mmCIF file with all atom_site columns, C-alpha atoms and ligand atoms in Angstrom:
data_model
loop_
_atom_site.group_PDB
_atom_site.id
_atom_site.type_symbol
_atom_site.label_atom_id
_atom_site.label_alt_id
_atom_site.label_comp_id
_atom_site.label_asym_id
_atom_site.label_entity_id
_atom_site.label_seq_id
_atom_site.pdbx_PDB_ins_code
_atom_site.Cartn_x
_atom_site.Cartn_y
_atom_site.Cartn_z
_atom_site.occupancy
_atom_site.B_iso_or_equiv
_atom_site.pdbx_formal_charge
_atom_site.auth_seq_id
_atom_site.auth_comp_id
_atom_site.auth_asym_id
_atom_site.auth_atom_id
_atom_site.pdbx_PDB_model_num
ATOM   1   C  CA  . MET A 1 1   ? 72.251 -9.010  -190.697 1.00 0.00 ? 911  MET A CA  1
ATOM   2   C  CA  . ILE A 1 2   ? 70.950 -12.270 -192.061 1.00 0.00 ? 912  ILE A CA  1
ATOM   3   C  CA  . ARG A 1 3   ? 73.278 -15.173 -191.511 1.00 0.00 ? 913  ARG A CA  1
ATOM   4   C  CA  . LYS A 1 4   ? 73.268 -18.938 -191.181 1.00 0.00 ? 914  LYS A CA  1
ATOM   5   C  CA  . GLY A 1 5   ? 71.437 -20.123 -188.123 1.00 0.00 ? 915  GLY A CA  1
ATOM   6   C  CA  . MET A 1 6   ? 68.561 -17.692 -188.562 1.00 0.00 ? 916  MET A CA  1
ATOM   7   C  CA  . LYS A 1 7   ? 65.219 -18.954 -189.827 1.00 0.00 ? 917  LYS A CA  1
ATOM   8   C  CA  . LEU A 1 8   ? 65.117 -16.008 -192.174 1.00 0.00 ? 918  LEU A CA  1
ATOM   9   C  CA  . TYR A 1 9   ? 68.298 -17.253 -193.834 1.00 0.00 ? 919  TYR A CA  1
ATOM   10  C  CA  . SER A 1 10  ? 66.699 -20.558 -194.740 1.00 0.00 ? 920  SER A CA  1
ATOM   11  C  CA  . ILE A 1 11  ? 63.494 -18.846 -195.856 1.00 0.00 ? 921  ILE A CA  1
ATOM   12  C  CA  . LEU A 1 12  ? 65.161 -16.253 -198.068 1.00 0.00 ? 922  LEU A CA  1
ATOM   13  C  CA  . PHE A 1 13  ? 67.774 -18.502 -199.626 1.00 0.00 ? 923  PHE A CA  1
ATOM   14  C  CA  . GLY A 1 14  ? 65.849 -21.781 -199.701 1.00 0.00 ? 924  GLY A CA  1
ATOM   15  C  CA  . VAL A 1 15  ? 68.545 -23.741 -197.924 1.00 0.00 ? 925  VAL A CA  1
ATOM   16  C  CA  . CYS A 1 16  ? 68.083 -26.889 -195.846 1.00 0.00 ? 926  CYS A CA  1
ATOM   17  C  CA  . PRO A 1 17  ? 66.046 -25.835 -192.796 1.00 0.00 ? 927  PRO A CA  1
ATOM   18  C  CA  . LYS A 1 18  ? 68.148 -27.924 -190.416 1.00 0.00 ? 928  LYS A CA  1
ATOM   19  C  CA  . CYS A 1 19  ? 71.771 -27.333 -191.358 1.00 0.00 ? 929  CYS A CA  1
ATOM   20  C  CA  . HIS A 1 20  ? 71.592 -24.315 -193.703 1.00 0.00 ? 930  HIS A CA  1
ATOM   21  C  CA  . GLN A 1 21  ? 74.394 -25.867 -195.746 1.00 0.00 ? 931  GLN A CA  1
ATOM   22  C  CA  . GLU A 1 22  ? 72.853 -26.307 -199.180 1.00 0.00 ? 932  GLU A CA  1
ATOM   23  C  CA  . SER A 1 23  ? 69.905 -25.352 -201.346 1.00 0.00 ? 933  SER A CA  1
ATOM   24  C  CA  . MET A 1 24  ? 66.774 -27.493 -201.142 1.00 0.00 ? 934  MET A CA  1
ATOM   25  C  CA  . TYR A 1 25  ? 66.150 -26.881 -204.817 1.00 0.00 ? 935  TYR A CA  1
ATOM   26  C  CA  . GLN A 1 26  ? 67.691 -28.636 -207.774 1.00 0.00 ? 936  GLN A CA  1
ATOM   27  C  CA  . ASN A 1 27  ? 68.114 -25.314 -209.518 1.00 0.00 ? 937  ASN A CA  1
ATOM   28  C  CA  . LYS A 1 28  ? 68.847 -22.281 -207.360 1.00 0.00 ? 938  LYS A CA  1
ATOM   29  C  CA  . ASN A 1 29  ? 67.356 -19.911 -209.915 1.00 0.00 ? 939  ASN A CA  1
ATOM   30  C  CA  . PRO A 1 30  ? 63.551 -19.755 -209.414 1.00 0.00 ? 940  PRO A CA  1
ATOM   31  C  CA  . TYR A 1 31  ? 63.065 -18.306 -212.891 1.00 0.00 ? 941  TYR A CA  1
ATOM   32  C  CA  . VAL A 1 32  ? 63.969 -21.547 -214.612 1.00 0.00 ? 942  VAL A CA  1
ATOM   33  C  CA  . LEU A 1 33  ? 60.255 -22.170 -214.769 1.00 0.00 ? 943  LEU A CA  1
ATOM   34  C  CA  . SER A 1 34  ? 60.346 -25.903 -215.438 1.00 0.00 ? 944  SER A CA  1
ATOM   35  C  CA  . GLU A 1 35  ? 62.265 -26.380 -212.199 1.00 0.00 ? 945  GLU A CA  1
ATOM   36  C  CA  . VAL A 1 36  ? 60.525 -23.904 -209.896 1.00 0.00 ? 946  VAL A CA  1
ATOM   37  C  CA  . ILE A 1 37  ? 59.334 -26.531 -207.456 1.00 0.00 ? 947  ILE A CA  1
ATOM   38  C  CA  . LYS A 1 38  ? 61.803 -29.318 -208.191 1.00 0.00 ? 948  LYS A CA  1
ATOM   39  C  CA  . MET A 1 39  ? 63.370 -30.069 -204.843 1.00 0.00 ? 949  MET A CA  1
ATOM   40  C  CA  . LYS A 1 40  ? 66.025 -32.493 -203.797 1.00 0.00 ? 950  LYS A CA  1
ATOM   41  C  CA  . GLU A 1 41  ? 64.690 -35.433 -201.859 1.00 0.00 ? 951  GLU A CA  1
ATOM   42  C  CA  . SER A 1 42  ? 66.942 -34.889 -198.886 1.00 0.00 ? 952  SER A CA  1
ATOM   43  C  CA  . CYS A 1 43  ? 69.876 -32.828 -197.715 1.00 0.00 ? 953  CYS A CA  1
ATOM   44  C  CA  . SER A 1 44  ? 73.235 -34.285 -198.719 1.00 0.00 ? 954  SER A CA  1
ATOM   45  C  CA  . HIS A 1 45  ? 74.835 -32.800 -195.602 1.00 0.00 ? 955  HIS A CA  1
ATOM   46  C  CA  . CYS A 1 46  ? 72.489 -33.786 -192.799 1.00 0.00 ? 956  CYS A CA  1
ATOM   47  C  CA  . GLN A 1 47  ? 70.217 -36.301 -194.599 1.00 0.00 ? 957  GLN A CA  1
ATOM   48  C  CA  . THR A 1 48  ? 67.088 -34.390 -193.623 1.00 0.00 ? 958  THR A CA  1
ATOM   49  C  CA  . LYS A 1 49  ? 64.158 -35.473 -195.773 1.00 0.00 ? 959  LYS A CA  1
ATOM   50  C  CA  . TYR A 1 50  ? 62.355 -32.393 -197.039 1.00 0.00 ? 960  TYR A CA  1
ATOM   51  C  CA  . GLN A 1 51  ? 59.096 -34.078 -197.902 1.00 0.00 ? 961  GLN A CA  1
ATOM   52  C  CA  . ILE A 1 52  ? 58.066 -34.974 -194.343 1.00 0.00 ? 962  ILE A CA  1
ATOM   53  C  CA  . GLU A 1 53  ? 54.977 -36.810 -195.597 1.00 0.00 ? 963  GLU A CA  1
ATOM   54  C  CA  . PRO A 1 54  ? 53.388 -37.332 -199.023 1.00 0.00 ? 964  PRO A CA  1
ATOM   55  C  CA  . SER A 1 55  ? 52.064 -34.089 -200.478 1.00 0.00 ? 965  SER A CA  1
ATOM   56  C  CA  . PHE A 1 56  ? 53.579 -32.194 -197.553 1.00 0.00 ? 966  PHE A CA  1
ATOM   57  C  CA  . PHE A 1 57  ? 54.050 -29.104 -199.679 1.00 0.00 ? 967  PHE A CA  1
ATOM   58  C  CA  . TYR A 1 58  ? 50.370 -28.755 -200.522 1.00 0.00 ? 968  TYR A CA  1
ATOM   59  C  CA  . GLY A 1 59  ? 50.179 -26.944 -197.205 1.00 0.00 ? 969  GLY A CA  1
ATOM   60  C  CA  . SER A 1 60  ? 52.479 -24.270 -198.553 1.00 0.00 ? 970  SER A CA  1
ATOM   61  C  CA  . MET A 1 61  ? 49.550 -23.053 -200.629 1.00 0.00 ? 971  MET A CA  1
ATOM   62  C  CA  . TYR A 1 62  ? 48.053 -21.504 -197.512 1.00 0.00 ? 972  TYR A CA  1
ATOM   63  C  CA  . VAL A 1 63  ? 51.323 -19.689 -196.981 1.00 0.00 ? 973  VAL A CA  1
ATOM   64  C  CA  . SER A 1 64  ? 51.525 -18.592 -200.613 1.00 0.00 ? 974  SER A CA  1
ATOM   65  C  CA  . TYR A 1 65  ? 48.171 -16.870 -200.178 1.00 0.00 ? 975  TYR A CA  1
ATOM   66  C  CA  . ALA A 1 66  ? 49.608 -14.738 -197.379 1.00 0.00 ? 976  ALA A CA  1
ATOM   67  C  CA  . VAL A 1 67  ? 52.878 -14.148 -199.235 1.00 0.00 ? 977  VAL A CA  1
ATOM   68  C  CA  . GLY A 1 68  ? 50.934 -13.160 -202.355 1.00 0.00 ? 978  GLY A CA  1
ATOM   69  C  CA  . ILE A 1 69  ? 48.931 -10.617 -200.389 1.00 0.00 ? 979  ILE A CA  1
ATOM   70  C  CA  . ALA A 1 70  ? 52.136 -9.196  -198.934 1.00 0.00 ? 980  ALA A CA  1
ATOM   71  C  CA  . PHE A 1 71  ? 53.533 -8.729  -202.456 1.00 0.00 ? 981  PHE A CA  1
ATOM   72  C  CA  . ALA A 1 72  ? 50.243 -7.227  -203.652 1.00 0.00 ? 982  ALA A CA  1
ATOM   73  C  CA  . VAL A 1 73  ? 50.153 -4.742  -200.782 1.00 0.00 ? 983  VAL A CA  1
ATOM   74  C  CA  . ALA A 1 74  ? 53.771 -3.792  -201.435 1.00 0.00 ? 984  ALA A CA  1
ATOM   75  C  CA  . ALA A 1 75  ? 53.041 -3.287  -205.139 1.00 0.00 ? 985  ALA A CA  1
ATOM   76  C  CA  . PHE A 1 76  ? 50.024 -1.140  -204.295 1.00 0.00 ? 986  PHE A CA  1
ATOM   77  C  CA  . ILE A 1 77  ? 51.926 1.051   -201.837 1.00 0.00 ? 987  ILE A CA  1
ATOM   78  C  CA  . VAL A 1 78  ? 54.802 1.564   -204.252 1.00 0.00 ? 988  VAL A CA  1
ATOM   79  C  CA  . SER A 1 79  ? 52.637 2.439   -207.268 1.00 0.00 ? 989  SER A CA  1
ATOM   80  C  CA  . TYR A 1 80  ? 49.770 4.305   -205.585 1.00 0.00 ? 990  TYR A CA  1
ATOM   81  C  CA  . ASN A 1 81  ? 51.384 6.024   -202.606 1.00 0.00 ? 991  ASN A CA  1
ATOM   82  C  CA  . ILE A 1 82  ? 54.977 6.443   -203.705 1.00 0.00 ? 992  ILE A CA  1
ATOM   83  C  CA  . LEU A 1 83  ? 54.727 6.807   -207.486 1.00 0.00 ? 993  LEU A CA  1
ATOM   84  C  CA  . GLY A 1 84  ? 51.308 8.475   -207.304 1.00 0.00 ? 994  GLY A CA  1
ATOM   85  C  CA  . SER A 1 85  ? 49.680 6.402   -210.053 1.00 0.00 ? 995  SER A CA  1
ATOM   86  C  CA  . SER A 1 86  ? 45.940 6.049   -210.569 1.00 0.00 ? 996  SER A CA  1
ATOM   87  C  CA  . LEU A 1 87  ? 43.982 3.174   -209.054 1.00 0.00 ? 997  LEU A CA  1
ATOM   88  C  CA  . THR A 1 88  ? 43.792 1.457   -212.429 1.00 0.00 ? 998  THR A CA  1
ATOM   89  C  CA  . VAL A 1 89  ? 47.544 1.578   -212.876 1.00 0.00 ? 999  VAL A CA  1
ATOM   90  C  CA  . ALA A 1 90  ? 48.005 0.424   -209.270 1.00 0.00 ? 1000 ALA A CA  1
ATOM   91  C  CA  . PHE A 1 91  ? 45.772 -2.557  -210.019 1.00 0.00 ? 1001 PHE A CA  1
ATOM   92  C  CA  . ILE A 1 92  ? 47.772 -3.413  -213.124 1.00 0.00 ? 1002 ILE A CA  1
ATOM   93  C  CA  . ALA A 1 93  ? 50.948 -3.111  -211.059 1.00 0.00 ? 1003 ALA A CA  1
ATOM   94  C  CA  . ILE A 1 94  ? 49.553 -5.604  -208.531 1.00 0.00 ? 1004 ILE A CA  1
ATOM   95  C  CA  . VAL A 1 95  ? 48.663 -8.132  -211.218 1.00 0.00 ? 1005 VAL A CA  1
ATOM   96  C  CA  . ALA A 1 96  ? 52.030 -7.682  -212.938 1.00 0.00 ? 1006 ALA A CA  1
ATOM   97  C  CA  . THR A 1 97  ? 53.852 -8.088  -209.621 1.00 0.00 ? 1007 THR A CA  1
ATOM   98  C  CA  . LEU A 1 98  ? 51.970 -11.259 -208.723 1.00 0.00 ? 1008 LEU A CA  1
ATOM   99  C  CA  . ILE A 1 99  ? 52.680 -12.779 -212.122 1.00 0.00 ? 1009 ILE A CA  1
ATOM   100 C  CA  . GLY A 1 100 ? 56.284 -11.588 -212.250 1.00 0.00 ? 1010 GLY A CA  1
ATOM   101 C  CA  . PHE A 1 101 ? 57.128 -12.806 -208.780 1.00 0.00 ? 1011 PHE A CA  1
ATOM   102 C  CA  . MET A 1 102 ? 55.145 -16.040 -208.997 1.00 0.00 ? 1012 MET A CA  1
ATOM   103 C  CA  . PRO A 1 103 ? 58.234 -18.302 -208.886 1.00 0.00 ? 1013 PRO A CA  1
ATOM   104 C  CA  . VAL A 1 104 ? 59.651 -16.341 -205.962 1.00 0.00 ? 1014 VAL A CA  1
ATOM   105 C  CA  . ILE A 1 105 ? 56.329 -16.447 -204.125 1.00 0.00 ? 1015 ILE A CA  1
ATOM   106 C  CA  . MET A 1 106 ? 56.018 -20.188 -204.666 1.00 0.00 ? 1016 MET A CA  1
ATOM   107 C  CA  . ARG A 1 107 ? 59.483 -20.840 -203.299 1.00 0.00 ? 1017 ARG A CA  1
ATOM   108 C  CA  . LEU A 1 108 ? 59.189 -18.398 -200.424 1.00 0.00 ? 1018 LEU A CA  1
ATOM   109 C  CA  . SER A 1 109 ? 56.001 -20.072 -199.263 1.00 0.00 ? 1019 SER A CA  1
ATOM   110 C  CA  . ARG A 1 110 ? 57.585 -23.531 -199.464 1.00 0.00 ? 1020 ARG A CA  1
ATOM   111 C  CA  . ASN A 1 111 ? 60.552 -22.248 -197.486 1.00 0.00 ? 1021 ASN A CA  1
ATOM   112 C  CA  . ILE A 1 112 ? 58.306 -20.683 -194.857 1.00 0.00 ? 1022 ILE A CA  1
ATOM   113 C  CA  . TRP A 1 113 ? 56.155 -23.806 -194.728 1.00 0.00 ? 1023 TRP A CA  1
ATOM   114 C  CA  . ILE A 1 114 ? 59.029 -26.210 -194.123 1.00 0.00 ? 1024 ILE A CA  1
ATOM   115 C  CA  . ASN A 1 115 ? 60.566 -23.832 -191.596 1.00 0.00 ? 1025 ASN A CA  1
ATOM   116 C  CA  . LEU A 1 116 ? 57.373 -24.029 -189.556 1.00 0.00 ? 1026 LEU A CA  1
ATOM   117 C  CA  . PHE A 1 117 ? 58.129 -27.702 -188.974 1.00 0.00 ? 1027 PHE A CA  1
ATOM   118 C  CA  . MET A 1 118 ? 61.919 -27.778 -188.793 1.00 0.00 ? 1028 MET A CA  1
ATOM   119 C  CA  . SER A 1 119 ? 64.453 -25.638 -187.043 1.00 0.00 ? 1029 SER A CA  1
ATOM   120 C  CA  . TYR A 1 120 ? 68.137 -24.990 -187.371 1.00 0.00 ? 1030 TYR A CA  1
ATOM   121 C  CA  . ASP A 1 121 ? 70.196 -27.601 -185.571 1.00 0.00 ? 1031 ASP A CA  1
ATOM   122 C  CA  . LYS A 1 122 ? 73.606 -26.335 -184.502 1.00 0.00 ? 1032 LYS A CA  1
ATOM   123 C  CA  . GLU A 1 123 ? 75.008 -29.806 -183.865 1.00 0.00 ? 1033 GLU A CA  1
ATOM   124 C  CA  . LEU A 1 124 ? 73.862 -31.132 -187.238 1.00 0.00 ? 1034 LEU A CA  1
ATOM   125 C  CA  . ALA A 1 125 ? 75.317 -28.127 -188.998 1.00 0.00 ? 1035 ALA A CA  1
ATOM   126 C  CA  . LYS A 1 126 ? 78.620 -28.495 -187.163 1.00 0.00 ? 1036 LYS A CA  1
ATOM   127 C  CA  . LYS A 1 127 ? 78.867 -32.192 -187.895 1.00 0.00 ? 1037 LYS A CA  1
ATOM   128 C  CA  . SER A 1 128 ? 78.011 -31.783 -191.534 1.00 0.00 ? 1038 SER A CA  1
ATOM   129 C  CA  . GLY A 1 129 ? 80.295 -28.769 -191.760 1.00 0.00 ? 1039 GLY A CA  1
ATOM   130 C  CA  . VAL A 1 130 ? 83.246 -30.903 -190.645 1.00 0.00 ? 1040 VAL A CA  1
ATOM   131 C  CA  . LYS A 1 131 ? 82.292 -33.603 -193.096 1.00 0.00 ? 1041 LYS A CA  1
ATOM   132 C  CA  . SER A 1 132 ? 82.091 -31.243 -196.039 1.00 0.00 ? 1042 SER A CA  1
ATOM   133 C  CA  . ALA A 1 133 ? 85.377 -29.600 -195.089 1.00 0.00 ? 1043 ALA A CA  1
ATOM   134 C  CA  . LYS A 1 134 ? 87.127 -32.971 -195.311 1.00 0.00 ? 1044 LYS A CA  1
ATOM   135 C  CA  . GLN A 1 135 ? 85.870 -33.703 -198.817 1.00 0.00 ? 1045 GLN A CA  1
HETATM 136 ZN ZN1 . ZN  B 2 .   ? 70.786 -30.196 -194.169 1.00 0.00 ? 1765 ZN  B ZN1 1
#
């Protein structure tokens, strides 16, 4: 089960890495392509600044390389091993997967990247949870 408080929760849903209370992105849907990487400046619940330093998220490109390979391997296994397609079709499937999931891959790698530097903070989440309940 994936729930708040787990790193995986923040990574999969793109929520604030410290309090897990709200999305880091201005638009939750990654397929609104003009807003794929538009992030809020900070969390409105716990005031965590997402951009730790200027061009902080350039580092996520290293992560996106690994995430991209993971998607490519998955696409290959599904098409070649499970569906029994030819190598050519498997290659096309990989390219199609990488293009189709590009927004997801970009966001996943940003989420993983920021979660390498920040961790869930129970106290912050509790405090902000009380605050948001009052509003
Ligand atoms: Zn927060």
